[in-house]
Amino acid sequence: MPTNIINGKEIASAIKFEIAEELRKIKNNTGKEAGLAVILVGNDPASTVYVRNKKKACQEVGIRSSEYHLPKETQQDTLLNLINSLNQNPEIHGILVQLPLPNHIQSDKIINSINPDKDVDGFHPINVGKLVANTASLISCTPLGVMTLLDKSEIPVEGKKVVIVGRSNIVGKPAALLFLHRNATVTICHSKTKNLSDYTNKADILVAAIGKPAFIKADMVKKGAVVIDVGINRDEAGLIGDVDFTEVKERTSYITPVPGGVGPMTIAMLMKNTLIAFKNTLNKDLN
Ligand code: GUN
């Protein structure tokens, strides 16, 4: 069976095109534009690239983006005050604080201070709770991107054995809930899982979100499986995923590459969440 390489870049472009159309229509009808605030504290090189890409995507779809680049030594209260003023600002519909934050800042305090209606990352406990209850409108962008890639590639999820390697709040845990809501049978593995390949080898859909370059090898993957690589690791050669793409792709029915797989989808989903948050405010204005 030949492997299908899922083109995340192309799927993300098509989604951004649809979002741009919808935003254009809303602007024509109401004169209103969506606004996203992106906050970066410090100069972490990976975060700087992510923030640049997010800003570029905003320009592509017609979202007004305001970037707040604060120095590494910024005090927690300064950041809380900025978020508070963005919470109050009616022209800002989405607020994103790029993680990780410097160690002297408590990330949970910062996330909790964002108005849940503007939490386009879906990290606020209210939005996490709604995700558990399957009533969420703002869902963490990377897991949402993974699910959208599967849907657009017409890969069925219901009844499948899904194994997720990685249990982060940003990817592993919300991904598990999304798959569960789609009637998959979900297993979450992590760094303390014993005999990991016993689990990964049973997966119809394997999601790698470990943060270790080329960690998933061919002998850990069932023949014909779908493999989704969420990893973004950097080495001298450039970006490398959590999956050993060259050897694993020989065994899969579908696989995502790095770069050009999940990464562009995360950003497309951020645009989608900003559109949702914006539309929610328009609907509130009508009521
Ligand atoms: N750092 C790594 N991934 C993410 C993400 O999806 N959102 C934010 N805010 N920071 C991140």
CSV table of C-alpha atoms and ligand atoms in Angstrom, one decimal:
chain,number,residue,atom,x,y,z
A,1,MET,CA,0.0,0.0,0.0
A,2,PRO,CA,1.6,3.3,-1.0
A,3,THR,CA,1.9,5.9,1.8
A,4,ASN,CA,-0.1,9.1,1.5
A,5,ILE,CA,1.8,12.1,2.8
A,6,ILE,CA,-0.7,14.5,4.3
A,7,ASN,CA,0.0,18.1,3.0
A,8,GLY,CA,-0.8,20.2,6.0
A,9,LYS,CA,0.5,23.3,4.3
A,10,GLU,CA,-2.1,23.0,1.5
A,11,ILE,CA,-5.0,22.1,3.8
A,12,ALA,CA,-4.1,25.1,6.1
A,13,SER,CA,-4.0,27.4,3.1
A,14,ALA,CA,-7.4,26.3,2.0
A,15,ILE,CA,-8.8,26.9,5.5
A,16,LYS,CA,-7.2,30.3,5.7
A,17,PHE,CA,-8.7,31.2,2.3
A,18,GLU,CA,-12.2,30.3,3.7
A,19,ILE,CA,-11.6,32.4,6.8
A,20,ALA,CA,-10.4,35.4,4.8
A,21,GLU,CA,-13.7,35.1,2.7
A,22,GLU,CA,-15.8,35.1,5.8
A,23,LEU,CA,-14.0,38.0,7.4
A,24,ARG,CA,-14.3,40.0,4.2
A,25,LYS,CA,-18.1,39.4,4.2
A,26,ILE,CA,-18.5,40.4,7.8
A,27,LYS,CA,-16.5,43.6,7.2
A,28,ASN,CA,-18.7,44.4,4.2
A,29,ASN,CA,-21.9,43.8,6.2
A,30,THR,CA,-20.9,45.3,9.5
A,31,GLY,CA,-17.8,47.4,9.0
A,32,LYS,CA,-16.1,45.4,11.8
A,33,GLU,CA,-12.7,43.7,11.8
A,34,ALA,CA,-11.3,40.9,14.0
A,35,GLY,CA,-8.4,41.8,16.2
A,36,LEU,CA,-5.8,39.5,17.8
A,37,ALA,CA,-3.2,40.5,20.4
A,38,VAL,CA,-0.1,38.3,20.5
A,39,ILE,CA,2.2,38.7,23.6
A,40,LEU,CA,5.7,37.5,23.6
A,41,VAL,CA,7.9,37.8,26.6
A,42,GLY,CA,11.7,37.4,26.0
A,43,ASN,CA,13.5,36.2,23.0
A,44,ASP,CA,13.2,32.5,22.9
A,45,PRO,CA,14.2,31.7,19.2
A,46,ALA,CA,11.4,29.1,18.6
A,47,SER,CA,8.7,31.4,20.1
A,48,THR,CA,10.0,34.3,18.0
A,49,VAL,CA,9.5,32.3,14.8
A,50,TYR,CA,6.0,31.1,15.9
A,51,VAL,CA,4.9,34.7,16.7
A,52,ARG,CA,6.2,35.9,13.3
A,53,ASN,CA,4.3,33.2,11.6
A,54,LYS,CA,1.1,34.0,13.5
A,55,LYS,CA,1.4,37.6,12.5
A,56,LYS,CA,1.9,36.7,8.9
A,57,ALA,CA,-1.2,34.5,8.9
A,58,CYS,CA,-3.2,37.4,10.4
A,59,GLN,CA,-2.1,39.5,7.5
A,60,GLU,CA,-3.1,36.8,5.0
A,61,VAL,CA,-6.6,36.4,6.3
A,62,GLY,CA,-7.4,40.0,7.3
A,63,ILE,CA,-7.2,39.9,11.1
A,64,ARG,CA,-5.7,43.0,12.7
A,65,SER,CA,-2.8,41.8,14.8
A,66,SER,CA,-1.2,43.8,17.6
A,67,GLU,CA,2.1,42.4,18.9
A,68,TYR,CA,3.4,43.1,22.4
A,69,HIS,CA,7.0,42.1,22.6
A,70,LEU,CA,8.1,42.5,26.3
A,71,PRO,CA,11.6,42.1,27.7
A,72,LYS,CA,12.6,38.8,29.4
A,73,GLU,CA,12.7,40.5,32.9
A,74,THR,CA,9.1,41.8,32.6
A,75,GLN,CA,7.3,41.5,36.0
A,76,GLN,CA,4.2,39.3,36.3
A,77,ASP,CA,2.1,42.3,37.4
A,78,THR,CA,3.1,44.2,34.3
A,79,LEU,CA,1.9,41.3,32.1
A,80,LEU,CA,-1.3,41.0,34.2
A,81,ASN,CA,-2.0,44.7,33.7
A,82,LEU,CA,-1.5,44.4,29.9
A,83,ILE,CA,-3.9,41.4,29.7
A,84,ASN,CA,-6.4,43.3,31.8
A,85,SER,CA,-6.4,46.2,29.4
A,86,LEU,CA,-6.7,43.8,26.4
A,87,ASN,CA,-9.6,42.1,28.1
A,88,GLN,CA,-11.4,45.5,28.3
A,89,ASN,CA,-10.5,46.5,24.7
A,90,PRO,CA,-13.6,45.9,22.4
A,91,GLU,CA,-11.3,45.9,19.3
A,92,ILE,CA,-9.4,42.9,20.6
A,93,HIS,CA,-11.3,39.6,20.2
A,94,GLY,CA,-8.4,37.2,20.8
A,95,ILE,CA,-5.5,37.2,23.2
A,96,LEU,CA,-2.5,34.8,22.9
A,97,VAL,CA,0.4,34.7,25.3
A,98,GLN,CA,3.2,32.7,23.7
A,99,LEU,CA,4.5,29.9,25.9
A,100,PRO,CA,6.8,29.1,27.6
A,101,LEU,CA,7.0,32.2,29.8
A,102,PRO,CA,10.2,33.0,31.8
A,103,ASN,CA,10.5,31.1,35.0
A,104,HIS,CA,9.7,34.0,37.3
A,105,ILE,CA,6.2,34.3,35.8
A,106,GLN,CA,3.5,31.8,36.8
A,107,SER,CA,2.0,30.7,33.6
A,108,ASP,CA,-1.2,29.5,35.2
A,109,LYS,CA,-1.9,32.9,36.8
A,110,ILE,CA,-1.4,34.5,33.4
A,111,ILE,CA,-3.7,32.0,31.6
A,112,ASN,CA,-6.3,32.4,34.3
A,113,SER,CA,-6.3,36.2,33.8
A,114,ILE,CA,-7.3,36.1,30.1
A,115,ASN,CA,-11.0,36.6,29.5
A,116,PRO,CA,-12.2,33.1,28.5
A,117,ASP,CA,-14.2,34.5,25.6
A,118,LYS,CA,-10.9,35.9,24.2
A,119,ASP,CA,-8.8,32.8,25.0
A,120,VAL,CA,-8.0,31.7,21.4
A,121,ASP,CA,-5.5,29.2,22.7
A,122,GLY,CA,-8.3,27.4,24.6
A,123,PHE,CA,-6.0,27.1,27.7
A,124,HIS,CA,-8.2,28.9,30.3
A,125,PRO,CA,-9.6,26.4,32.8
A,126,ILE,CA,-13.2,27.4,31.7
A,127,ASN,CA,-12.4,26.4,28.2
A,128,VAL,CA,-10.6,23.2,29.3
A,129,GLY,CA,-13.6,22.3,31.4
A,130,LYS,CA,-15.9,22.9,28.4
A,131,LEU,CA,-13.7,20.7,26.3
A,132,VAL,CA,-14.1,17.9,28.9
A,133,ALA,CA,-17.9,18.4,28.7
A,134,ASN,CA,-17.8,18.6,24.9
A,135,THR,CA,-19.4,22.0,24.8
A,136,ALA,CA,-16.3,24.1,23.9
A,137,SER,CA,-16.1,26.7,21.3
A,138,LEU,CA,-12.4,27.6,21.8
A,139,ILE,CA,-10.2,24.5,21.6
A,140,SER,CA,-6.4,24.2,21.8
A,141,CYS,CA,-5.1,24.9,18.3
A,142,THR,CA,-2.7,22.0,17.7
A,143,PRO,CA,-5.2,19.2,18.7
A,144,LEU,CA,-7.9,20.9,16.7
A,145,GLY,CA,-5.4,21.1,13.7
A,146,VAL,CA,-4.7,17.3,14.1
A,147,MET,CA,-8.4,16.5,14.0
A,148,THR,CA,-9.0,18.8,11.0
A,149,LEU,CA,-6.2,17.2,9.1
A,150,LEU,CA,-7.8,13.8,9.6
A,151,ASP,CA,-11.2,15.1,8.6
A,152,LYS,CA,-10.0,16.9,5.4
A,153,SER,CA,-8.1,13.7,4.5
A,154,GLU,CA,-11.3,11.7,5.0
A,155,ILE,CA,-9.6,9.4,7.5
A,156,PRO,CA,-12.3,7.9,9.8
A,157,VAL,CA,-11.8,8.2,13.6
A,158,GLU,CA,-14.9,6.5,15.1
A,159,GLY,CA,-14.1,3.1,16.6
A,160,LYS,CA,-10.4,3.4,15.9
A,161,LYS,CA,-7.6,2.7,18.3
A,162,VAL,CA,-5.9,6.0,18.9
A,163,VAL,CA,-2.6,6.1,20.8
A,164,ILE,CA,-1.3,9.5,21.8
A,165,VAL,CA,2.3,9.6,23.0
A,166,GLY,CA,2.6,12.7,25.2
A,167,ARG,CA,0.3,14.1,27.9
A,168,SER,CA,0.9,17.9,27.8
A,169,ASN,CA,-1.9,20.4,28.5
A,170,ILE,CA,-1.4,21.9,25.1
A,171,VAL,CA,-1.5,18.8,23.0
A,172,GLY,CA,-1.8,15.3,24.5
A,173,LYS,CA,-4.6,15.8,27.0
A,174,PRO,CA,-6.9,17.9,24.7
A,175,ALA,CA,-6.2,15.7,21.8
A,176,ALA,CA,-7.3,12.7,23.8
A,177,LEU,CA,-10.6,14.4,24.6
A,178,LEU,CA,-11.2,15.4,21.0
A,179,PHE,CA,-10.6,11.8,19.9
A,180,LEU,CA,-12.9,10.5,22.7
A,181,HIS,CA,-15.7,12.8,21.6
A,182,ARG,CA,-15.3,11.3,18.1
A,183,ASN,CA,-15.8,7.8,19.5
A,184,ALA,CA,-12.3,6.6,19.2
A,185,THR,CA,-10.8,4.3,21.8
A,186,VAL,CA,-8.0,6.4,23.3
A,187,THR,CA,-4.8,5.5,25.1
A,188,ILE,CA,-2.4,8.2,26.4
A,189,CYS,CA,1.2,7.1,26.8
A,190,HIS,CA,4.0,9.2,28.3
A,191,SER,CA,7.6,9.1,29.5
A,192,LYS,CA,6.9,6.7,32.4
A,193,THR,CA,4.9,4.2,30.2
A,194,LYS,CA,6.5,0.8,30.3
A,195,ASN,CA,6.9,-1.2,27.1
A,196,LEU,CA,5.7,1.7,25.0
A,197,SER,CA,5.8,-0.2,21.7
A,198,ASP,CA,3.3,-2.7,23.0
A,199,TYR,CA,0.8,0.3,22.8
A,200,THR,CA,2.1,2.1,19.8
A,201,ASN,CA,2.1,-1.1,17.7
A,202,LYS,CA,-1.7,-1.5,18.3
A,203,ALA,CA,-2.6,2.0,17.1
A,204,ASP,CA,-4.7,2.6,14.0
A,205,ILE,CA,-3.9,6.3,14.5
A,206,LEU,CA,-0.7,7.2,16.3
A,207,VAL,CA,-0.2,10.8,17.5
A,208,ALA,CA,3.4,11.6,18.4
A,209,ALA,CA,3.7,14.6,20.8
A,210,ILE,CA,6.7,13.7,22.8
A,211,GLY,CA,9.3,16.4,22.0
A,212,LYS,CA,12.1,14.0,21.1
A,213,PRO,CA,13.5,14.0,17.6
A,214,ALA,CA,12.8,10.9,15.5
A,215,PHE,CA,11.8,9.0,18.6
A,216,ILE,CA,9.1,6.9,16.9
A,217,LYS,CA,10.8,4.2,14.8
A,218,ALA,CA,9.3,1.8,12.2
A,219,ASP,CA,9.2,-1.2,14.6
A,220,MET,CA,6.9,0.8,16.9
A,221,VAL,CA,4.2,1.3,14.2
A,222,LYS,CA,1.5,-1.1,13.0
A,223,LYS,CA,1.5,-1.7,9.2
A,224,GLY,CA,-1.1,0.5,7.5
A,225,ALA,CA,-1.4,2.9,10.5
A,226,VAL,CA,-2.0,6.6,10.3
A,227,VAL,CA,0.8,8.6,11.9
A,228,ILE,CA,0.5,12.2,13.0
A,229,ASP,CA,3.7,13.9,14.0
A,230,VAL,CA,3.2,16.9,16.3
A,231,GLY,CA,6.9,17.3,17.1
A,232,ILE,CA,8.9,20.3,16.2
A,233,ASN,CA,12.5,19.8,17.2
A,234,ARG,CA,15.5,21.8,15.8
A,235,ASP,CA,18.8,20.4,14.9
A,236,GLU,CA,21.7,21.5,12.5
A,237,ALA,CA,19.8,20.2,9.5
A,238,GLY,CA,16.6,22.2,10.4
A,239,LEU,CA,13.2,21.1,11.7
A,240,ILE,CA,12.7,17.4,12.7
A,241,GLY,CA,9.6,15.7,14.0
A,242,ASP,CA,9.1,13.2,16.8
A,243,VAL,CA,8.8,10.5,14.1
A,244,ASP,CA,11.6,8.9,12.1
A,245,PHE,CA,9.8,9.9,8.9
A,246,THR,CA,12.1,8.1,6.4
A,247,GLU,CA,11.7,4.7,8.0
A,248,VAL,CA,8.2,5.0,9.4
A,249,LYS,CA,6.6,6.2,6.1
A,250,GLU,CA,7.3,2.8,4.6
A,251,ARG,CA,4.7,1.2,7.0
A,252,THR,CA,2.0,3.8,7.1
A,253,SER,CA,-1.2,4.4,5.1
A,254,TYR,CA,-1.0,8.2,5.9
A,255,ILE,CA,1.7,10.2,7.6
A,256,THR,CA,2.3,13.9,8.2
A,257,PRO,CA,5.7,15.4,7.4
A,258,VAL,CA,7.7,17.9,9.5
A,259,PRO,CA,7.7,20.7,8.4
A,260,GLY,CA,4.5,21.1,6.4
A,261,GLY,CA,2.2,18.8,8.4
A,262,VAL,CA,0.6,19.8,11.8
A,263,GLY,CA,2.6,23.1,12.2
A,264,PRO,CA,0.7,25.1,9.5
A,265,MET,CA,-2.6,23.7,10.8
A,266,THR,CA,-1.9,25.0,14.3
A,267,ILE,CA,-1.7,28.5,12.9
A,268,ALA,CA,-4.8,28.1,10.7
A,269,MET,CA,-6.7,26.9,13.8
A,270,LEU,CA,-5.6,30.1,15.6
A,271,MET,CA,-7.1,32.1,12.8
A,272,LYS,CA,-10.3,30.0,13.1
A,273,ASN,CA,-10.5,30.5,16.9
A,274,THR,CA,-10.0,34.2,16.4
A,275,LEU,CA,-12.9,34.2,13.9
A,276,ILE,CA,-15.1,32.3,16.3
A,277,ALA,CA,-14.3,34.7,19.2
A,278,PHE,CA,-15.0,37.6,16.9
A,279,LYS,CA,-18.3,36.2,15.7
A,280,ASN,CA,-19.4,35.4,19.3
A,281,THR,CA,-19.0,39.1,20.1
A,282,LEU,CA,-21.1,40.1,17.0
A,283,ASN,CA,-23.8,37.7,18.1
A,284,LYS,CA,-23.8,39.2,21.6
A,285,ASP,CA,-24.2,42.6,20.0
A,286,LEU,CA,-27.3,41.4,18.3
A,287,ASN,CA,-28.9,40.0,21.5
B,1,GUN,N1,3.9,27.3,22.7
B,1,GUN,C1,3.9,26.2,22.0
B,1,GUN,N2,2.7,25.9,21.4
B,1,GUN,C2,1.9,27.0,21.8
B,1,GUN,C3,0.5,27.3,21.5
B,1,GUN,O1,-0.2,26.6,20.8
B,1,GUN,N3,0.1,28.5,22.0
B,1,GUN,C4,0.9,29.3,22.8
B,1,GUN,N4,0.4,30.4,23.3
B,1,GUN,N5,2.1,29.0,23.1
B,1,GUN,C5,2.6,27.9,22.6
